[in-house]
Amino acid sequence: MFTPSSAQAAPPLKPFAQRGTLMPNRPNPPAFKQPDIPRRVMDIPGHPPRRPEAAPDSTEGKKLVVGREIQLSGEINACDHLVVEGKVAANLTNASMLEVAETGEFKGTVVIAEADISGRFEGEMTVSRRLVVRPTGVVAGVIRYAALSVEEGGRLQGSIGSLDAEFEPPAAPAPAPSAAAPGPLGGPAAGPRV
């Protein structure tokens, strides 16, 4: 016969145990630690191969990436490396590297050490070291550079000059002075006297 006092005294049975046997309490086994596996960089067909990302160090500095379908406008300063994959309309100062990807567009004024253009740049650019225009790159506007590399297919439009040579952007043609225009009788035109 079953009595309530005897049922309370016996420990409960563990699930999936053989009928009538008790399972001893065991400590949990130590957690399995999965080893760190380095990430594999996948190349996307039709796009330039990605560079494997190096461990961040103090020489990399401040990097800003404007991703695809992102639009940014304004003033950008204190950025060491700017990567443009979207659209940027800005003035860039105090930077050392500008990289415009194939999908990127940059409009504005840039004073920089190095530039690598695979997309489109419009505006005024002064490059103190090296300007590289890739096969899909278009650079339009007033461009001054120390060293220039244009790959086959890359295009330059506008006023382009070396920093070594004396470079003046083209000025608008001056209007003809009115004093030199002939008068009604072939003489100089009468104009206001000063």
Short mmCIF file of C-alpha atoms in Angstrom, two decimals:
data_model
loop_
_atom_site.label_atom_id
_atom_site.label_comp_id
_atom_site.label_asym_id
_atom_site.label_seq_id
_atom_site.Cartn_x
_atom_site.Cartn_y
_atom_site.Cartn_z
CA MET A 1 0.00 0.00 0.00
CA PHE A 2 1.19 3.49 -0.87
CA THR A 3 1.58 6.04 1.88
CA PRO A 4 2.28 9.74 1.33
CA SER A 5 5.09 9.85 3.87
CA SER A 6 7.17 7.18 2.05
CA ALA A 7 6.77 8.93 -1.34
CA GLN A 8 8.17 12.14 0.03
CA ALA A 9 11.20 10.46 1.52
CA ALA A 10 12.47 8.86 -1.73
CA PRO A 11 14.23 11.10 -4.29
CA PRO A 12 12.42 11.54 -7.63
CA LEU A 13 13.36 9.45 -10.64
CA LYS A 14 15.34 11.07 -13.45
CA PRO A 15 13.72 11.10 -16.90
CA PHE A 16 14.80 8.36 -19.29
CA ALA A 17 16.19 6.33 -16.42
CA GLN A 18 15.43 2.62 -16.16
CA ARG A 19 12.34 2.03 -14.24
CA GLY A 20 12.95 1.95 -10.58
CA THR A 21 16.60 3.14 -10.59
CA LEU A 22 17.82 6.49 -9.42
CA MET A 23 20.36 8.62 -11.35
CA PRO A 24 23.09 10.20 -9.24
CA ASN A 25 23.56 13.95 -9.59
CA ARG A 26 26.67 14.65 -11.68
CA PRO A 27 28.35 18.02 -12.22
CA ASN A 28 27.96 19.54 -15.68
CA PRO A 29 30.83 18.79 -18.05
CA PRO A 30 33.10 21.78 -18.86
CA ALA A 31 31.87 23.94 -21.73
CA PHE A 32 33.46 23.24 -25.10
CA LYS A 33 35.50 26.20 -26.33
CA GLN A 34 35.59 26.55 -30.08
CA PRO A 35 39.01 27.58 -31.45
CA ASP A 36 39.32 30.97 -33.17
CA ILE A 37 39.21 30.55 -36.93
CA PRO A 38 40.37 33.48 -39.06
CA ARG A 39 37.70 34.98 -41.32
CA ARG A 40 38.04 34.17 -44.97
CA VAL A 41 37.74 37.11 -47.35
CA MET A 42 35.37 36.29 -50.20
CA ASP A 43 35.80 37.91 -53.59
CA ILE A 44 32.63 39.01 -55.33
CA PRO A 45 32.60 38.30 -59.08
CA GLY A 46 32.72 41.47 -61.16
CA HIS A 47 34.32 43.57 -58.40
CA PRO A 48 37.97 44.23 -57.72
CA PRO A 49 39.47 41.81 -55.20
CA ARG A 50 39.31 42.93 -51.62
CA ARG A 51 42.47 43.46 -49.68
CA PRO A 52 42.75 41.27 -46.61
CA GLU A 53 42.14 43.38 -43.57
CA ALA A 54 45.20 43.76 -41.44
CA ALA A 55 45.11 44.01 -37.71
CA PRO A 56 44.46 47.61 -36.71
CA ASP A 57 47.54 49.46 -35.60
CA SER A 58 48.42 52.99 -34.71
CA THR A 59 49.72 53.85 -38.21
CA GLU A 60 46.33 53.34 -39.90
CA GLY A 61 44.82 56.46 -38.39
CA LYS A 62 41.26 57.67 -38.81
CA LYS A 63 39.34 56.07 -41.69
CA LEU A 64 35.86 57.00 -42.90
CA VAL A 65 33.94 54.74 -45.29
CA VAL A 66 30.85 56.14 -47.00
CA GLY A 67 29.04 52.98 -48.07
CA ARG A 68 26.90 52.31 -51.13
CA GLU A 69 23.56 54.09 -51.28
CA ILE A 70 24.77 56.55 -48.60
CA GLN A 71 24.73 60.29 -49.35
CA LEU A 72 26.90 62.66 -47.33
CA SER A 73 27.29 66.41 -47.67
CA GLY A 74 29.11 69.07 -45.72
CA GLU A 75 32.64 69.65 -44.48
CA ILE A 76 35.00 66.73 -43.77
CA ASN A 77 38.17 67.40 -41.79
CA ALA A 78 40.41 65.38 -39.47
CA CYS A 79 39.91 62.21 -41.53
CA ASP A 80 43.13 60.47 -42.61
CA HIS A 81 41.62 58.08 -45.18
CA LEU A 82 38.26 58.64 -46.89
CA VAL A 83 36.70 55.80 -48.91
CA VAL A 84 33.68 56.80 -51.03
CA GLU A 85 31.38 54.04 -52.26
CA GLY A 86 28.22 56.21 -52.22
CA LYS A 87 27.76 59.93 -52.97
CA VAL A 88 29.66 62.72 -51.21
CA ALA A 89 29.32 66.47 -51.79
CA ALA A 90 31.84 68.09 -49.46
CA ASN A 91 35.05 69.99 -48.91
CA LEU A 92 37.82 67.67 -47.68
CA THR A 93 40.73 69.09 -45.68
CA ASN A 94 43.41 67.68 -43.36
CA ALA A 95 43.33 64.24 -45.01
CA SER A 96 46.04 62.11 -46.54
CA MET A 97 44.16 59.63 -48.79
CA LEU A 98 40.99 59.82 -50.90
CA GLU A 99 39.71 56.62 -52.49
CA VAL A 100 36.63 56.77 -54.73
CA ALA A 101 35.30 53.29 -55.57
CA GLU A 102 33.61 52.38 -58.90
CA THR A 103 30.19 53.07 -57.40
CA GLY A 104 31.33 56.29 -55.70
CA GLU A 105 30.84 59.94 -56.64
CA PHE A 106 32.63 62.87 -55.01
CA LYS A 107 31.78 66.53 -55.71
CA GLY A 108 33.65 69.31 -54.01
CA THR A 109 37.07 70.67 -53.15
CA VAL A 110 39.93 68.43 -52.01
CA VAL A 111 43.46 69.21 -50.82
CA ILE A 112 45.10 65.86 -50.21
CA ALA A 113 48.36 63.88 -50.34
CA GLU A 114 47.15 60.91 -52.45
CA ALA A 115 44.01 60.12 -54.45
CA ASP A 116 42.87 56.86 -56.08
CA ILE A 117 39.84 57.38 -58.33
CA SER A 118 37.85 54.42 -59.73
CA GLY A 119 34.49 56.25 -59.74
CA ARG A 120 33.66 59.88 -60.50
CA PHE A 121 35.21 63.06 -59.09
CA GLU A 122 33.95 66.57 -59.94
CA GLY A 123 35.38 69.78 -58.53
CA GLU A 124 38.77 71.11 -57.55
CA MET A 125 41.51 68.72 -56.48
CA THR A 126 45.08 69.44 -55.35
CA VAL A 127 47.17 66.30 -54.83
CA SER A 128 50.57 66.87 -53.21
CA ARG A 129 51.95 63.36 -53.93
CA ARG A 130 50.18 61.07 -56.42
CA LEU A 131 46.88 60.96 -58.31
CA VAL A 132 45.84 57.58 -59.76
CA VAL A 133 42.91 57.35 -62.19
CA ARG A 134 41.72 53.75 -62.68
CA PRO A 135 40.13 52.43 -65.94
CA THR A 136 36.61 53.23 -64.71
CA GLY A 137 37.60 56.59 -63.18
CA VAL A 138 36.50 60.03 -64.37
CA VAL A 139 38.08 63.19 -62.94
CA ALA A 140 36.53 66.50 -64.02
CA GLY A 141 37.31 70.04 -62.93
CA VAL A 142 40.44 71.90 -61.89
CA ILE A 143 43.13 69.32 -61.11
CA ARG A 144 46.67 69.98 -59.76
CA TYR A 145 49.01 67.10 -59.00
CA ALA A 146 52.63 66.24 -58.18
CA ALA A 147 52.58 62.81 -59.89
CA LEU A 148 49.89 61.42 -62.19
CA SER A 149 49.01 57.87 -63.27
CA VAL A 150 46.09 57.32 -65.66
CA GLU A 151 45.30 53.72 -66.52
CA GLU A 152 43.86 52.83 -69.93
CA GLY A 153 40.20 53.86 -69.95
CA GLY A 154 40.53 56.50 -67.23
CA ARG A 155 39.40 60.00 -68.22
CA LEU A 156 40.48 63.52 -67.24
CA GLN A 157 38.34 66.55 -68.13
CA GLY A 158 38.87 70.21 -67.39
CA SER A 159 41.98 72.15 -66.39
CA ILE A 160 44.83 69.84 -65.49
CA GLY A 161 48.31 70.90 -64.46
CA SER A 162 51.36 69.82 -62.52
CA LEU A 163 52.24 71.42 -59.20
CA ASP A 164 55.84 71.75 -60.48
CA ALA A 165 54.82 74.07 -63.30
CA GLU A 166 53.26 77.44 -62.73
CA PHE A 167 49.57 76.65 -62.91
CA GLU A 168 46.78 79.16 -63.28
CA PRO A 169 43.19 78.03 -63.73
CA PRO A 170 41.73 79.48 -66.91
CA ALA A 171 40.09 82.86 -66.39
CA ALA A 172 36.91 83.98 -68.10
CA PRO A 173 37.62 86.06 -71.23
CA ALA A 174 37.69 89.77 -70.44
CA PRO A 175 35.13 91.95 -72.21
CA ALA A 176 36.48 94.29 -74.86
CA PRO A 177 37.10 97.82 -73.52
CA SER A 178 34.48 100.33 -74.73
CA ALA A 179 37.11 103.05 -75.43
CA ALA A 180 38.63 100.98 -78.24
CA ALA A 181 35.32 100.58 -80.07
CA PRO A 182 35.04 102.84 -83.12
CA GLY A 183 32.64 105.75 -83.01
CA PRO A 184 30.09 106.60 -85.68
CA LEU A 185 32.69 108.44 -87.81
CA GLY A 186 35.47 105.87 -87.44
CA GLY A 187 37.11 107.67 -84.50
CA PRO A 188 37.15 106.51 -80.93
CA ALA A 189 33.78 106.25 -79.23
CA ALA A 190 32.86 109.03 -76.88
CA GLY A 191 32.63 107.73 -73.37
CA PRO A 192 32.54 109.15 -69.90
CA ARG A 193 35.65 111.10 -68.97
CA VAL A 194 37.28 110.56 -65.67
#
